[in-house]
mmCIF file of C-alpha atoms in Angstrom:
data_model
loop_
_atom_site.group_PDB
_atom_site.id
_atom_site.type_symbol
_atom_site.label_atom_id
_atom_site.label_comp_id
_atom_site.label_asym_id
_atom_site.label_seq_id
_atom_site.Cartn_x
_atom_site.Cartn_y
_atom_site.Cartn_z
ATOM 1 C CA MET X 446 51.565 -106.309 54.429
ATOM 2 C CA LYS X 447 51.489 -103.581 57.028
ATOM 3 C CA LYS X 448 51.177 -99.991 56.233
ATOM 4 C CA TYR X 449 54.545 -97.995 57.023
ATOM 5 C CA ILE X 450 54.337 -94.692 57.985
ATOM 6 C CA ILE X 451 57.194 -92.421 57.526
ATOM 7 C CA LEU X 452 57.865 -89.759 60.156
ATOM 8 C CA ILE X 453 59.233 -86.878 60.185
ATOM 9 C CA ILE X 454 62.332 -85.919 62.594
ATOM 10 C CA TYR X 455 59.937 -83.580 64.444
ATOM 11 C CA HIS X 456 57.575 -85.787 65.929
ATOM 12 C CA CYS X 457 60.590 -87.630 67.681
ATOM 13 C CA VAL X 458 61.838 -84.039 69.414
ATOM 14 C CA PHE X 459 58.156 -82.933 70.095
ATOM 15 C CA LEU X 460 58.296 -86.773 71.534
ATOM 16 C CA GLU X 461 60.840 -85.592 73.950
ATOM 17 C CA ILE X 462 59.661 -82.540 74.651
ATOM 18 C CA MET X 463 56.743 -83.468 76.295
ATOM 19 C CA LYS X 464 57.890 -86.724 77.753
ATOM 20 C CA ALA X 465 57.712 -85.437 81.184
ATOM 21 C CA GLN X 466 54.364 -83.907 80.789
ATOM 22 C CA GLN X 467 52.845 -87.827 79.928
ATOM 23 C CA LEU X 468 51.613 -90.070 82.365
ATOM 24 C CA GLN X 469 50.988 -93.117 80.458
ATOM 25 C CA GLY X 470 51.877 -94.304 76.529
ATOM 26 C CA LYS X 471 53.461 -91.966 73.835
ATOM 27 C CA ALA X 472 50.536 -93.107 71.039
ATOM 28 C CA MET X 473 49.552 -89.685 69.146
ATOM 29 C CA ALA X 474 46.411 -88.277 69.250
ATOM 30 C CA PRO X 475 43.900 -89.086 66.342
ATOM 31 C CA LEU X 476 43.111 -85.787 63.968
ATOM 32 C CA SER X 477 40.717 -82.991 64.738
ATOM 33 C CA GLY X 478 37.626 -81.878 63.128
ATOM 34 C CA LYS X 479 36.626 -85.402 61.666
ATOM 35 C CA ARG X 480 33.551 -85.832 63.565
ATOM 36 C CA ASN X 481 30.460 -84.198 62.883
ATOM 37 C CA ILE X 482 28.569 -83.276 65.895
ATOM 38 C CA GLU X 483 25.275 -82.276 63.870
ATOM 39 C CA LYS X 484 24.833 -86.184 63.241
ATOM 40 C CA MET X 485 25.063 -87.217 66.162
ATOM 41 C CA THR X 486 21.880 -88.921 67.413
ATOM 42 C CA THR X 487 19.777 -88.882 70.571
ATOM 43 C CA VAL X 488 18.919 -91.759 72.696
ATOM 44 C CA ASP X 489 17.568 -90.825 75.898
ATOM 45 C CA SER X 490 17.633 -88.112 78.785
ATOM 46 C CA CYS X 491 18.961 -87.573 81.512
ATOM 47 C CA ASN X 492 17.832 -85.124 84.844
ATOM 48 C CA MET X 493 21.405 -85.486 86.518
ATOM 49 C CA ARG X 494 24.944 -85.521 85.610
ATOM 50 C CA PHE X 495 28.254 -85.689 87.065
ATOM 51 C CA SER X 496 31.800 -84.670 85.949
ATOM 52 C CA TYR X 497 34.844 -86.806 87.464
ATOM 53 C CA ALA X 498 38.212 -85.367 87.273
ATOM 54 C CA LEU X 499 40.788 -88.656 85.935
ATOM 55 C CA ASN X 500 44.231 -88.164 87.850
ATOM 56 C CA ALA X 501 44.100 -85.040 89.184
ATOM 57 C CA GLU X 502 47.263 -83.396 90.857
ATOM 58 C CA ASP X 503 44.786 -80.726 92.243
ATOM 59 C CA ILE X 504 41.307 -81.024 92.166
ATOM 60 C CA THR X 505 40.574 -77.426 92.023
ATOM 61 C CA ASN X 506 42.704 -76.802 89.059
ATOM 62 C CA ILE X 507 41.127 -77.985 85.820
ATOM 63 C CA ASP X 508 44.573 -77.791 83.841
ATOM 64 C CA SER X 509 46.430 -80.575 86.507
ATOM 65 C CA TYR X 510 43.364 -83.535 85.662
ATOM 66 C CA VAL X 511 44.254 -86.120 83.004
ATOM 67 C CA ASP X 512 40.679 -85.704 81.692
ATOM 68 C CA LEU X 513 37.573 -84.500 82.769
ATOM 69 C CA GLN X 514 34.563 -86.700 82.086
ATOM 70 C CA ARG X 515 31.326 -86.646 82.218
ATOM 71 C CA LEU X 516 28.676 -89.677 83.168
ATOM 72 C CA GLU X 517 24.963 -89.043 82.333
ATOM 73 C CA ILE X 518 22.098 -91.667 83.140
ATOM 74 C CA GLY X 519 19.034 -91.646 81.556
ATOM 75 C CA ARG X 520 16.093 -94.487 81.582
ATOM 76 C CA HIS X 521 17.646 -96.535 79.425
ATOM 77 C CA PHE X 522 21.269 -95.581 78.756
ATOM 78 C CA SER X 523 24.069 -94.584 80.741
ATOM 79 C CA LYS X 524 26.856 -92.649 78.859
ATOM 80 C CA TYR X 525 30.193 -91.720 80.164
ATOM 81 C CA TYR X 526 32.864 -90.495 78.170
ATOM 82 C CA SER X 527 35.801 -87.349 78.014
ATOM 83 C CA PHE X 528 34.125 -83.857 78.247
ATOM 84 C CA PHE X 529 37.599 -82.584 77.119
ATOM 85 C CA ILE X 530 37.645 -84.845 73.751
ATOM 86 C CA PHE X 531 33.766 -84.427 73.292
ATOM 87 C CA ASN X 532 34.041 -80.168 73.725
ATOM 88 C CA ASN X 533 37.691 -80.090 71.495
ATOM 89 C CA ASP X 534 36.191 -82.492 68.817
ATOM 90 C CA SER X 535 32.920 -79.528 69.040
ATOM 91 C CA LEU X 536 34.688 -77.026 68.657
ATOM 92 C CA VAL X 537 37.253 -77.791 65.751
ATOM 93 C CA TRP X 538 34.099 -78.586 63.667
ATOM 94 C CA ILE X 539 32.358 -75.416 64.421
ATOM 95 C CA TRP X 540 35.715 -73.670 63.391
ATOM 96 C CA LYS X 541 36.439 -75.416 60.491
ATOM 97 C CA ASN X 542 32.973 -75.410 59.025
ATOM 98 C CA LYS X 543 33.130 -71.329 59.753
ATOM 99 C CA LYS X 544 36.286 -71.292 57.996
ATOM 100 C CA GLN X 545 36.331 -73.409 55.366
ATOM 101 C CA ALA X 546 38.568 -71.517 53.153
ATOM 102 C CA ALA X 547 41.689 -72.093 55.740
ATOM 103 C CA GLN X 548 44.567 -74.136 54.788
ATOM 104 C CA SER X 549 44.686 -75.801 57.960
ATOM 105 C CA ILE X 550 42.793 -76.115 61.157
ATOM 106 C CA PRO X 551 43.716 -76.236 64.664
ATOM 107 C CA SER X 552 44.522 -79.336 66.628
ATOM 108 C CA TRP X 553 42.738 -78.267 69.986
ATOM 109 C CA LEU X 554 40.628 -75.465 71.131
ATOM 110 C CA GLY X 555 39.807 -75.224 74.923
ATOM 111 C CA PRO X 556 40.788 -77.286 77.997
ATOM 112 C CA LEU X 557 42.602 -80.557 77.435
ATOM 113 C CA GLY X 558 44.083 -81.382 80.245
ATOM 114 C CA LYS X 559 47.725 -82.744 80.760
ATOM 115 C CA GLY X 560 48.968 -85.116 78.201
ATOM 116 C CA LYS X 561 46.513 -83.559 75.179
ATOM 117 C CA TYR X 562 49.134 -84.520 72.522
ATOM 118 C CA TYR X 563 48.575 -88.346 72.930
ATOM 119 C CA TRP X 564 46.186 -90.582 72.737
ATOM 120 C CA SER X 565 44.488 -92.479 75.755
ATOM 121 C CA GLU X 566 41.881 -95.685 76.053
ATOM 122 C CA TYR X 567 40.561 -93.559 78.729
ATOM 123 C CA LYS X 568 40.174 -90.142 76.561
ATOM 124 C CA TYR X 569 38.779 -91.770 73.094
ATOM 125 C CA SER X 570 36.676 -94.226 74.325
ATOM 126 C CA GLU X 571 32.934 -93.963 75.388
ATOM 127 C CA PHE X 572 31.286 -96.251 77.339
ATOM 128 C CA PHE X 573 27.157 -96.822 76.992
ATOM 129 C CA LYS X 574 24.772 -99.259 79.276
ATOM 130 C CA ASP X 575 22.570 -100.883 78.078
ATOM 131 C CA TYR X 576 19.979 -101.428 80.860
ATOM 132 C CA GLN X 577 17.453 -103.964 79.284
ATOM 133 C CA ASN X 578 20.187 -106.252 77.410
ATOM 134 C CA ASN X 579 22.548 -105.981 80.735
ATOM 135 C CA THR X 580 25.362 -105.246 78.592
ATOM 136 C CA ILE X 581 28.074 -102.266 78.145
ATOM 137 C CA THR X 582 29.612 -101.386 74.867
ATOM 138 C CA GLU X 583 33.293 -99.510 74.330
ATOM 139 C CA TYR X 584 33.521 -97.033 71.184
ATOM 140 C CA ALA X 585 37.592 -97.246 71.099
ATOM 141 C CA ARG X 586 38.534 -94.621 69.298
ATOM 142 C CA MET X 587 42.230 -95.393 68.058
ATOM 143 C CA PRO X 588 45.095 -93.239 67.673
ATOM 144 C CA TYR X 589 46.382 -91.514 64.343
ATOM 145 C CA GLY X 590 48.311 -94.482 62.460
ATOM 146 C CA ILE X 591 45.962 -97.158 63.496
ATOM 147 C CA MET X 592 42.935 -97.211 60.489
ATOM 148 C CA ASN X 593 39.879 -98.800 62.147
ATOM 149 C CA ASN X 594 38.221 -97.886 65.059
ATOM 150 C CA ARG X 595 36.987 -100.595 67.424
ATOM 151 C CA LEU X 596 34.129 -101.341 69.310
ATOM 152 C CA TYR X 597 32.910 -104.432 72.001
ATOM 153 C CA SER X 598 30.051 -105.366 74.458
ATOM 154 C CA GLU X 599 30.198 -107.048 77.207
ATOM 155 C CA LYS X 600 27.544 -107.821 80.013
ATOM 156 C CA THR X 601 27.759 -105.318 82.381
ATOM 157 C CA PRO X 602 30.412 -106.289 84.541
ATOM 158 C CA GLU X 603 29.393 -106.653 88.434
ATOM 159 C CA GLN X 604 31.980 -105.575 91.436
ATOM 160 C CA ASN X 605 31.492 -107.419 94.851
ATOM 161 C CA TRP X 606 31.786 -104.660 97.218
ATOM 162 C CA THR X 607 32.276 -104.645 100.793
ATOM 163 C CA ILE X 608 30.132 -101.703 102.579
ATOM 164 C CA HIS X 609 32.251 -100.270 105.495
ATOM 165 C CA ASN X 610 30.849 -97.589 108.093
ATOM 166 C CA ASP X 611 33.664 -94.840 107.188
ATOM 167 C CA THR X 612 32.175 -91.739 106.152
ATOM 168 C CA SER X 613 33.556 -88.503 104.184
ATOM 169 C CA THR X 614 32.127 -85.561 102.612
ATOM 170 C CA ILE X 615 32.968 -85.211 98.469
ATOM 171 C CA ILE X 616 31.629 -82.384 97.380
ATOM 172 C CA GLY X 617 29.145 -81.335 99.520
ATOM 173 C CA HIS X 618 27.256 -85.206 99.929
ATOM 174 C CA LEU X 619 28.106 -87.290 103.092
ATOM 175 C CA CYS X 620 29.639 -90.496 100.784
ATOM 176 C CA GLN X 621 30.335 -94.264 102.704
ATOM 177 C CA LYS X 622 33.471 -96.748 101.880
ATOM 178 C CA ALA X 623 33.439 -99.588 99.728
ATOM 179 C CA THR X 624 35.712 -101.961 98.793
ATOM 180 C CA CYS X 625 36.423 -104.454 95.957
ATOM 181 C CA HIS X 626 38.502 -106.371 93.777
ATOM 182 C CA PHE X 627 38.233 -105.637 90.041
ATOM 183 C CA ARG X 628 39.796 -107.004 86.807
ATOM 184 C CA GLY X 629 42.992 -107.318 88.606
ATOM 185 C CA ARG X 630 43.553 -103.944 91.542
ATOM 186 C CA ASN X 631 42.054 -103.209 94.449
ATOM 187 C CA TYR X 632 39.416 -100.737 94.871
ATOM 188 C CA THR X 633 38.099 -97.950 97.110
ATOM 189 C CA ALA X 634 34.946 -96.054 96.483
ATOM 190 C CA TRP X 635 32.691 -93.570 98.382
ATOM 191 C CA PHE X 636 28.871 -93.484 96.879
ATOM 192 C CA ALA X 637 26.484 -90.724 98.497
ATOM 193 C CA LEU X 638 23.724 -92.011 100.711
ATOM 194 C CA ASP X 639 21.594 -88.774 99.663
ATOM 195 C CA ILE X 640 21.725 -89.497 95.733
ATOM 196 C CA PRO X 641 20.434 -93.598 94.976
ATOM 197 C CA ILE X 642 21.958 -94.006 92.131
ATOM 198 C CA CYS X 643 23.302 -97.472 91.280
ATOM 199 C CA ASN X 644 25.858 -96.056 88.758
ATOM 200 C CA GLY X 645 29.405 -94.331 88.763
ATOM 201 C CA PRO X 646 32.518 -93.644 86.467
ATOM 202 C CA TRP X 647 33.964 -95.585 83.967
ATOM 203 C CA LYS X 648 32.410 -99.673 84.429
ATOM 204 C CA PHE X 649 32.356 -99.285 88.013
ATOM 205 C CA GLY X 650 28.290 -99.351 90.016
ATOM 206 C CA GLY X 651 26.157 -101.600 91.589
ATOM 207 C CA LEU X 652 26.519 -99.698 94.851
ATOM 208 C CA PRO X 653 23.037 -98.293 96.669
ATOM 209 C CA GLY X 654 23.873 -94.534 95.754
ATOM 210 C CA ILE X 655 26.255 -92.957 92.816
ATOM 211 C CA ILE X 656 29.881 -93.334 93.365
ATOM 212 C CA LEU X 657 31.440 -90.193 94.038
ATOM 213 C CA LYS X 658 35.218 -91.016 93.793
ATOM 214 C CA VAL X 659 37.140 -94.358 93.269
ATOM 215 C CA TYR X 660 40.553 -95.196 93.029
ATOM 216 C CA ASP X 661 43.033 -98.076 93.261
ATOM 217 C CA ASP X 662 45.100 -99.137 96.025
ATOM 218 C CA LYS X 663 48.597 -97.926 93.818
ATOM 219 C CA GLN X 664 46.586 -94.736 93.330
ATOM 220 C CA LEU X 665 47.344 -94.856 89.527
ATOM 221 C CA TYR X 666 43.683 -94.552 88.643
ATOM 222 C CA THR X 667 41.714 -91.886 90.551
ATOM 223 C CA PHE X 668 38.080 -90.941 89.749
ATOM 224 C CA GLU X 669 36.530 -87.728 92.113
ATOM 225 C CA CYS X 670 33.723 -86.208 91.130
ATOM 226 C CA VAL X 671 33.868 -82.463 90.520
ATOM 227 C CA LYS X 672 30.810 -81.563 89.547
ATOM 228 C CA ILE X 673 26.796 -82.756 89.747
ATOM 229 C CA GLU X 674 24.247 -80.927 87.516
ATOM 230 C CA SER X 675 20.837 -81.121 87.301
ATOM 231 C CA GLY X 676 18.267 -80.233 84.710
ATOM 232 C CA ILE X 677 17.287 -82.382 81.579
ATOM 233 C CA PHE X 678 19.673 -83.247 79.485
ATOM 234 C CA PRO X 679 20.052 -85.232 75.862
ATOM 235 C CA ILE X 680 22.037 -88.183 76.057
ATOM 236 C CA LYS X 681 23.416 -88.332 72.392
ATOM 237 C CA LYS X 682 25.355 -90.732 70.228
ATOM 238 C CA TYR X 683 27.615 -90.914 67.525
ATOM 239 C CA ASN X 684 26.738 -93.051 64.516
ATOM 240 C CA PHE X 685 29.410 -95.688 64.952
ATOM 241 C CA THR X 686 28.734 -98.270 62.234
ATOM 242 C CA SER X 687 32.295 -97.754 61.125
ATOM 243 C CA TYR X 688 33.825 -99.349 64.117
ATOM 244 C CA ASN X 689 35.444 -102.578 63.895
ATOM 245 C CA PRO X 690 33.995 -105.169 66.387
ATOM 246 C CA ILE X 691 36.850 -107.392 68.163
ATOM 247 C CA GLU X 692 36.771 -109.413 71.776
ATOM 248 C CA ARG X 693 37.540 -107.394 74.788
ATOM 249 C CA GLU X 694 40.392 -109.506 75.413
ATOM 250 C CA LYS X 695 41.960 -108.873 71.923
ATOM 251 C CA LEU X 696 41.631 -104.645 72.739
ATOM 252 C CA LEU X 697 43.115 -104.492 75.252
ATOM 253 C CA LYS X 698 45.881 -106.202 74.434
ATOM 254 C CA LEU X 699 46.378 -103.797 71.328
ATOM 255 C CA GLN X 700 45.710 -100.488 73.748
ATOM 256 C CA ARG X 701 48.842 -101.662 75.429
ATOM 257 C CA LYS X 702 51.304 -102.399 73.010
ATOM 258 C CA LEU X 703 50.202 -98.792 71.877
ATOM 259 C CA ASN X 704 51.194 -97.236 75.091
ATOM 260 C CA GLU X 705 54.217 -99.140 75.380
ATOM 261 C CA ASP X 706 55.604 -99.056 71.869
ATOM 262 C CA TYR X 707 53.334 -97.038 70.154
ATOM 263 C CA TYR X 708 55.647 -96.464 66.462
ATOM 264 C CA ARG X 709 56.460 -100.314 66.085
ATOM 265 C CA THR X 710 53.188 -101.312 66.878
ATOM 266 C CA ILE X 711 51.836 -98.952 63.547
ATOM 267 C CA GLY X 712 54.533 -99.853 61.543
ATOM 268 C CA ALA X 713 56.464 -96.603 61.403
ATOM 269 C CA ARG X 714 59.630 -95.794 60.829
ATOM 270 C CA ARG X 715 61.974 -92.466 60.574
ATOM 271 C CA ARG X 716 62.723 -91.046 57.286
ATOM 272 C CA ASP X 717 66.836 -90.607 58.478
ATOM 273 C CA GLY X 718 67.085 -94.531 59.158
ATOM 274 C CA GLY X 719 68.070 -94.252 63.106
ATOM 275 C CA LYS X 720 66.051 -95.593 65.912
ATOM 276 C CA LEU X 721 62.560 -95.648 67.235
ATOM 277 C CA PRO X 722 62.321 -94.199 70.944
ATOM 278 C CA ASP X 723 62.157 -97.132 73.245
ATOM 279 C CA PRO X 724 59.255 -98.921 74.895
ATOM 280 C CA VAL X 725 57.516 -97.338 78.072
ATOM 281 C CA PRO X 726 56.305 -98.440 81.314
ATOM 282 C CA TYR X 727 52.708 -98.874 81.177
ATOM 283 C CA GLU X 728 49.851 -99.231 83.848
ATOM 284 C CA PRO X 729 46.531 -100.531 82.161
ATOM 285 C CA ILE X 730 43.607 -100.157 84.522
ATOM 286 C CA GLU X 731 42.078 -103.318 83.613
ATOM 287 C CA LEU X 732 45.064 -106.325 84.021
ATOM 288 C CA GLU X 733 42.790 -109.400 83.593
#
């Protein structure tokens, strides 16, 4: 039997206040302060890492980003994750351990961009590419009200790129244009000619240079590099043993339902017996 969650009326009022700020679904973010950053394991290291703005209204204003994401590229693995969420988890965990007598803990510390009160699979999933096994694994942290997090692995997807002669400069790097059709959407990418790394944000890769910008033809999803760092950086991984395996297609279906009709999907009801919010439109990045 589906567990019912009794909603306080405040949640519905809060939902209306934040409606204009959220570009996707209305699923509530998971509770902060539950991820132990001290138990992360170092699985690799990298000498370059790339930060990408997701759906920035103003690329110069971090508060206008839906998310700030980071790509770390090692010899054996690459990791793609939300820096906003990682930073918040870290700050809340440190705060909680310093103030153990506190009656409550803060939900947010540090910048989190637009729609910070809501869950999004693009902010709460981490992607690890395993070069030796040619696989990519998504560790999907689910929203409040879903008891179990999920994971799946698939063969690292390939994009059939067409390279064009067009060029553009992105954060000081001369880039060349490439286009492809991938999982239901048409994409344009710009890859750096002077950084011969075959990788990019999210699941993108396969070009003779690092992808510094990529977007679909409707510009629903835009990843643009805003920072490149050089040095020696550890690639760390949480203990994901509690995550439940799931097929990719089933996870996509669940994520779509959560974005479109969150409260009904988690089996919620209002304490006053009133109507739950209507479903909202949602455009997933993967259509197939």
